Structure formats: C-alpha cells, structure tokens
Coordinates of C-alpha atoms in Angstrom, one line a residue:
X1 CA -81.3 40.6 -8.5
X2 CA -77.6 40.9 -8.1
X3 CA -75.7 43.9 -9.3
X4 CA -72.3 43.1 -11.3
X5 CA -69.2 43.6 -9.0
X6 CA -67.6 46.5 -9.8
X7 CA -64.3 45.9 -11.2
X8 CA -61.2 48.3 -12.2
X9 CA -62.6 51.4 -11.7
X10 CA -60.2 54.2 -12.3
X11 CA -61.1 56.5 -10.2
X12 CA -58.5 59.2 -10.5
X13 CA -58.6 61.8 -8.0
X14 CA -59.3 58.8 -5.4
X15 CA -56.9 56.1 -6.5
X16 CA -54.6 56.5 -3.9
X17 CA -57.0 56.1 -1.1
X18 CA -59.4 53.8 -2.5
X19 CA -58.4 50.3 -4.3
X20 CA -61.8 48.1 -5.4
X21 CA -61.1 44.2 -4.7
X22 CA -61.2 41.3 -7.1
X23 CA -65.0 40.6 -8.3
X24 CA -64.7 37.4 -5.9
X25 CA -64.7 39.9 -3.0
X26 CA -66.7 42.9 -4.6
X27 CA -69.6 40.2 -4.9
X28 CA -72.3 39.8 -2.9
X29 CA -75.8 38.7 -3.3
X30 CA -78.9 41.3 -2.7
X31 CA -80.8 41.3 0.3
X32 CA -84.8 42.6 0.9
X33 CA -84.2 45.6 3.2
X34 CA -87.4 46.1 4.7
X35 CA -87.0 46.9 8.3
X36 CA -90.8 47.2 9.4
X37 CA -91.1 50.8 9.9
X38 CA -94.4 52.7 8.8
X39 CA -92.5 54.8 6.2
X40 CA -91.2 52.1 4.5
X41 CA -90.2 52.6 0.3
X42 CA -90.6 49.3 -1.9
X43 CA -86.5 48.6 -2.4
X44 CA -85.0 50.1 -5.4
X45 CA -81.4 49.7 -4.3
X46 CA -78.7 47.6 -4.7
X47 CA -75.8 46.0 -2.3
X48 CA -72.5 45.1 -2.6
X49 CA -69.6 44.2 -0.5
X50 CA -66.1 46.3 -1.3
X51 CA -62.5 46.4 0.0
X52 CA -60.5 49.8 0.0
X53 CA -57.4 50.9 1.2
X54 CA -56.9 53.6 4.2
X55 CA -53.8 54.3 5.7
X56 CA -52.0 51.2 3.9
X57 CA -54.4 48.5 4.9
X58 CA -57.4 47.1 3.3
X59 CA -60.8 47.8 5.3
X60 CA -64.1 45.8 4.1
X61 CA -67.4 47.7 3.5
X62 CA -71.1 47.4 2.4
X63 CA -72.0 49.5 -0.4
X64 CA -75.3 50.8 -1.1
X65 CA -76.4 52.6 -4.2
X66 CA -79.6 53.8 -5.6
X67 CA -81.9 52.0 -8.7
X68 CA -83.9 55.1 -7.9
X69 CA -83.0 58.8 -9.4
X70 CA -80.2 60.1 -6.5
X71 CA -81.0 62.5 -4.4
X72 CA -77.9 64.0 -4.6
X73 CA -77.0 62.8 -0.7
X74 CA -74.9 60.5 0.9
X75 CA -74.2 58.9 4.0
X76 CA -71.1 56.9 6.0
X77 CA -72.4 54.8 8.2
X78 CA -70.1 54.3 11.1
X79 CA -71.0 51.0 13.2
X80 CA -70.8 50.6 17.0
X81 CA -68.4 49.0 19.6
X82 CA -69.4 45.3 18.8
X83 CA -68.0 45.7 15.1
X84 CA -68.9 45.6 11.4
X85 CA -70.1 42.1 11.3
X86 CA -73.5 42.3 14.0
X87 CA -73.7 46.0 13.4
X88 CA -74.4 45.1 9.5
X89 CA -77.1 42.3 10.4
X90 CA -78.4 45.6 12.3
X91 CA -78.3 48.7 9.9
X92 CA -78.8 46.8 6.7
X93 CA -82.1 47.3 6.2
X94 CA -81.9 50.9 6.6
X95 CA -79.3 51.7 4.2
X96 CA -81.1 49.2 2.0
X97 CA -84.2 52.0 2.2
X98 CA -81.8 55.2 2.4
X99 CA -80.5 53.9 -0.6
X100 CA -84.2 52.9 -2.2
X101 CA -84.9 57.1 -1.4
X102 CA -82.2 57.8 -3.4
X103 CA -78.9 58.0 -1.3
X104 CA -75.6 56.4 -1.8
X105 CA -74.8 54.9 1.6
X106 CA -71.5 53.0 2.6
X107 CA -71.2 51.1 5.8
X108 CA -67.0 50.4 6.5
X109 CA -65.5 47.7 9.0
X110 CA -63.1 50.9 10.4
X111 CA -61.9 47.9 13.1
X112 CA -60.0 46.7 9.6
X113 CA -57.7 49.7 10.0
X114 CA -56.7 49.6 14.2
X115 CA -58.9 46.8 16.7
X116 CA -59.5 49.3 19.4
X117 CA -56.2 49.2 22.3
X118 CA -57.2 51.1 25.0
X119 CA -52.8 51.2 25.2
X120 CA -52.8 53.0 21.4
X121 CA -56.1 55.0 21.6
X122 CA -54.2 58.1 20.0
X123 CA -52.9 56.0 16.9
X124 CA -56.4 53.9 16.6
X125 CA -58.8 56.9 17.1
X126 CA -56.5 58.9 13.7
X127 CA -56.8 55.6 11.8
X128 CA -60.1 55.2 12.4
X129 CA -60.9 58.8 11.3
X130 CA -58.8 58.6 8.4
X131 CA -61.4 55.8 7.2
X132 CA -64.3 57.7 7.7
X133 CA -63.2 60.5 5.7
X134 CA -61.9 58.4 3.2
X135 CA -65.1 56.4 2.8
X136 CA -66.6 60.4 2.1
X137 CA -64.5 61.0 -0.6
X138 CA -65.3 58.1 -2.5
X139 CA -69.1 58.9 -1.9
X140 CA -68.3 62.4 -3.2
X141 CA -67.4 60.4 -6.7
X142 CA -70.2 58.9 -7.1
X143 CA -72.8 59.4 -9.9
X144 CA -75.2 62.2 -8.9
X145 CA -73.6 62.9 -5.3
X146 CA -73.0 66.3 -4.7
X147 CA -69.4 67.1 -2.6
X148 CA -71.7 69.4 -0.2
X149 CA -73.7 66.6 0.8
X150 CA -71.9 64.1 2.1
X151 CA -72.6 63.2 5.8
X152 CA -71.0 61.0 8.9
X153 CA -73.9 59.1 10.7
X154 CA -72.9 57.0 13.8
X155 CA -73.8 54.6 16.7
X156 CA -72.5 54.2 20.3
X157 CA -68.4 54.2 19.4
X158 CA -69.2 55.5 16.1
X159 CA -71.2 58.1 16.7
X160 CA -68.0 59.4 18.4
X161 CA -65.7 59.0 15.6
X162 CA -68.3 60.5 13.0
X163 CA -68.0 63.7 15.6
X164 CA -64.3 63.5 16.0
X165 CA -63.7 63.2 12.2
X166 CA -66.7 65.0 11.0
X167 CA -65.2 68.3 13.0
X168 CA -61.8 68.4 11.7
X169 CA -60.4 71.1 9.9
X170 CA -59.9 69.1 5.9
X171 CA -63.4 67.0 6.9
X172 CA -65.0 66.5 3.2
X173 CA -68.5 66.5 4.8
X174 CA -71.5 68.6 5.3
X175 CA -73.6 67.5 8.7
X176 CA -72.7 64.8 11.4
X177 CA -76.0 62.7 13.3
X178 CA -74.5 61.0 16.4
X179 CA -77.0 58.5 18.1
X180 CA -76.1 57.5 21.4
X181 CA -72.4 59.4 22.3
X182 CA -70.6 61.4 25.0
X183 CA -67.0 62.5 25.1
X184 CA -64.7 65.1 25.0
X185 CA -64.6 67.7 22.6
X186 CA -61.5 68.4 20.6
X187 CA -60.1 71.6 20.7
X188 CA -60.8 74.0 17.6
X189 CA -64.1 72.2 16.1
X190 CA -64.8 73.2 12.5
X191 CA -68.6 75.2 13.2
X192 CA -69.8 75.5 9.7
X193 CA -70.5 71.8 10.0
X194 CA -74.6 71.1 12.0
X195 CA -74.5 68.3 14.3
X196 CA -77.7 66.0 15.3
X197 CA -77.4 64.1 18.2
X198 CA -79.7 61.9 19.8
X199 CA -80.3 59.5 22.6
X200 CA -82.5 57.8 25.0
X201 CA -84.5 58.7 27.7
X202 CA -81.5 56.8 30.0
X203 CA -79.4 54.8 28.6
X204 CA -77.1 52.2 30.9
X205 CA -73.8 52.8 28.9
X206 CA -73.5 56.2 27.7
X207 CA -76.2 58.3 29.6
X208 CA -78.3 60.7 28.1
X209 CA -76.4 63.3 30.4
X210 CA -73.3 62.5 28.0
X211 CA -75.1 63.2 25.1
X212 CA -76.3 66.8 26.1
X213 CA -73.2 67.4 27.7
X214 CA -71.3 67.1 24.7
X215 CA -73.9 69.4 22.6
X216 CA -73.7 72.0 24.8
X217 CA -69.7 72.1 24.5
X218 CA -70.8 72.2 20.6
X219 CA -72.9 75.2 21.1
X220 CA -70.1 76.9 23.3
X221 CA -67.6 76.6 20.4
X222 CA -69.8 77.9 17.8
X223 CA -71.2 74.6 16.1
X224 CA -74.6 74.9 15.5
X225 CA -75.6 71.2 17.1
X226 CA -79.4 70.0 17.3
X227 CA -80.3 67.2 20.5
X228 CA -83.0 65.3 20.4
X229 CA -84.3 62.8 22.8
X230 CA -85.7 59.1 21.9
X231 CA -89.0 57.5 22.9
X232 CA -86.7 54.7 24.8
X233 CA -84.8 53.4 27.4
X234 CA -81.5 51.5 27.0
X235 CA -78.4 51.6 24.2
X236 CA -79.7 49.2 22.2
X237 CA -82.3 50.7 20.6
X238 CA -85.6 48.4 19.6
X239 CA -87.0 48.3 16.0
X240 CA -89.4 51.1 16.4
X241 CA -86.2 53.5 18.0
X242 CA -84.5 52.3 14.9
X243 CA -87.1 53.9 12.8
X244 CA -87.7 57.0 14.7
X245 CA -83.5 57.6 14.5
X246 CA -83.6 57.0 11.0
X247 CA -86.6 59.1 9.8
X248 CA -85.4 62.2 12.4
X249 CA -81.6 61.7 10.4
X250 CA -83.2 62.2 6.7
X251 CA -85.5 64.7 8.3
X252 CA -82.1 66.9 9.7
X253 CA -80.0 66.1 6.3
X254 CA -83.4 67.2 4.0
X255 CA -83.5 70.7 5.8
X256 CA -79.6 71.7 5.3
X257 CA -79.8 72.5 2.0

C-alpha cells in the first residue's frame, strides 16, 4: 500500500541542503522487497522516490522508512559504477528488509550531482561526497534516528566514496561497510570512525589484494577497520553473496553501540 508523498516538510536545520520535490515526483508505488535470503522479515516498510538538493543541483533518491518500531539506525546506500537506475533494481530488496528491521535507509543517484570525468575527478569525487553526507544529515532528522548512528554503506565505486566521505574530518556518520573497493587513502583519516570492508575470494575488477591493501593503510593510520572475505568469486556478487554482505553489515552496525 502506498505511503502519501511527503510534501513541504520544513525541515529547519536541513533546509538549505535538502529541498523535497512536488508529490508528482515524491510518489512512487510500493514494491515487495523480498530478496530470497534465509533471514528474511515479512515487509513492514515503506518506499518512496525523493529529489534533494546538494551543491546547487537536484539529485534523485529512494527512500526507505520503517512501519516497524526504528531501531534507531540508518544507512546511505551508495550505488556502484553502472549508476542509480540498475544498481536500485539490485539493492531494493534489501533496503526494503533493512528498512522492515527497523532502519531508515536512503539510496541517492550521486551521478545527479557530477557523471564521473576521469578529466574533473577532483571536482566530481567532492561533489559526490558532499551528497553522501548530505543524504546523512537528513537521515539524522528522521523520527527515531539517532545522530550517532548514521552509517555510509557502498559497492564497487561506492564503496570508495562511502570511505572517502565517511573519513573526513565534519563526516556526520558513525561506521563505514565497503563491499568490493581498493584505492588510495587520504591523508589524515578521521579514526574514531570503524570501517567493514569486504570482498571476494578474487574478483576480476578490483582484486581482493585491493581490498586488504587498503585496510591495512586503515590500520596504520589508526582507524580501527574490520576485512572480511566472501564465499565467491567475481564483482558481481550472486543472490546468496548479497545476503551474506547484508547480514555481516547489520551484524558490524549492531555491535558498535
């Protein structure tokens, strides 16, 4: 059953980051999110689509909220390299049953804000960040949300930016989960800030080697950083992968408080 868009909400102390569209584009129908792992919840959640401003432009998101008692958690839900649009198809389902456990969840199109440019990577990895903090404050409002429980969670090319953003200095979150990332490590990390990261056995585009690479630079700089390894070969994690990353994420967010 639909939920009613959400229309001209004043939120105060976010208004200047965070503008709500016109019900035709708040709007969208409900969806069954029952991915076909073993844990599965019965739904108590709803969906909806929003549009908020970041950095002057408007970027599209999915937005997931509980029908359940919060948990007091949240979770942004940063998609991969092939963009909002298949990564939703992919991840719906499971913030349909994060959301049915009692999490808010918001999934943002951060390609709204810069389309990557391998010539402007400086200017599109800030704007990109500045959505996924922005998308944390506004979880931070929500009803029953607590500020100190706010988390990044990423895939492939946004498992990178939920590191990158998650780290810096004025980051409003509590814990970072990376699935499937390498990279550098920007200087002067924030290291009050636990980090999950996990990946494949292999993995043809970002190889596991990344992946523990980058935790161990973690480590050396002081963030404490958990790395786990996946049941599975390849980036593109099957169904079953899927549900092992997402039980392993609630188990590491469950245990930081």
């Amino acid at each position: 059953m639909p939920r009613p868009a959400q229309t001209g909400l004043a939120l105060a102390a976010f208004a200047a980051a965070l503008v709500f569209a016109p019900p035709a584009l708040a709007r969208q129908e409900f969806q069954v999110g029952i991915p076909g792992c073993p844990d599965d919840v019965a739904v108590q959640a709803w969906r909806e689509t929003i549009v908020f401003r970041s950095g002057g432009r408007d970027i599209r998101a999915h937005l997931y909220s509980p029908r359940v008692q919060p948990n007091g958690r949240a979770i942004v839900v940063l998609h991969g390299g092939t963009g909002w649009e298949m990564n939703s198809i992919l991840f719906d389902a499971h913030a349909i049953q994060l959301a049915s456990r009692g999490y808010w969840v918001v999934l943002p199109a951060y390609f709204d804000a810069a389309r990557p440019d391998g010539a402007r990577r400086v200017v599109t990895a800030r704007a990109w960040r500045r959505v996924a903090l922005d998308a944390a404050r506004f979880l931070a409002t929500k009803p029953g949300v607590r500020e100190d429980s706010v988390a990044l969670w990423g895939y492939s090319r946004g498992a990178g930016l939920a590191v990158s953003a998650g780290l810096q200095p004025d980051a409003p979150v509590s814990s970072v989960i990376g699935a499937a990332t390498g990279g550098t490590l920007e200087e002067g990390p924030r290291t009050d800030v636990p980090v999950l990261l996990l990946h494949a056995r292999t993995d043809e585009l970002v190889p596991a080697s990344a992946t523990r690479e980058l935790g161990d630079a973690l480590t050396a700089e002081g963030v404490p950083v958990e790395v786990q390894e996946l049941d599975f070969d390849g980036h593109r994690f099957d169904l079953p992968t899927w549900c092992t990353a997402f039980a392993v994420s609630r188990r590491f967010l469950e245990t930081q408080d």
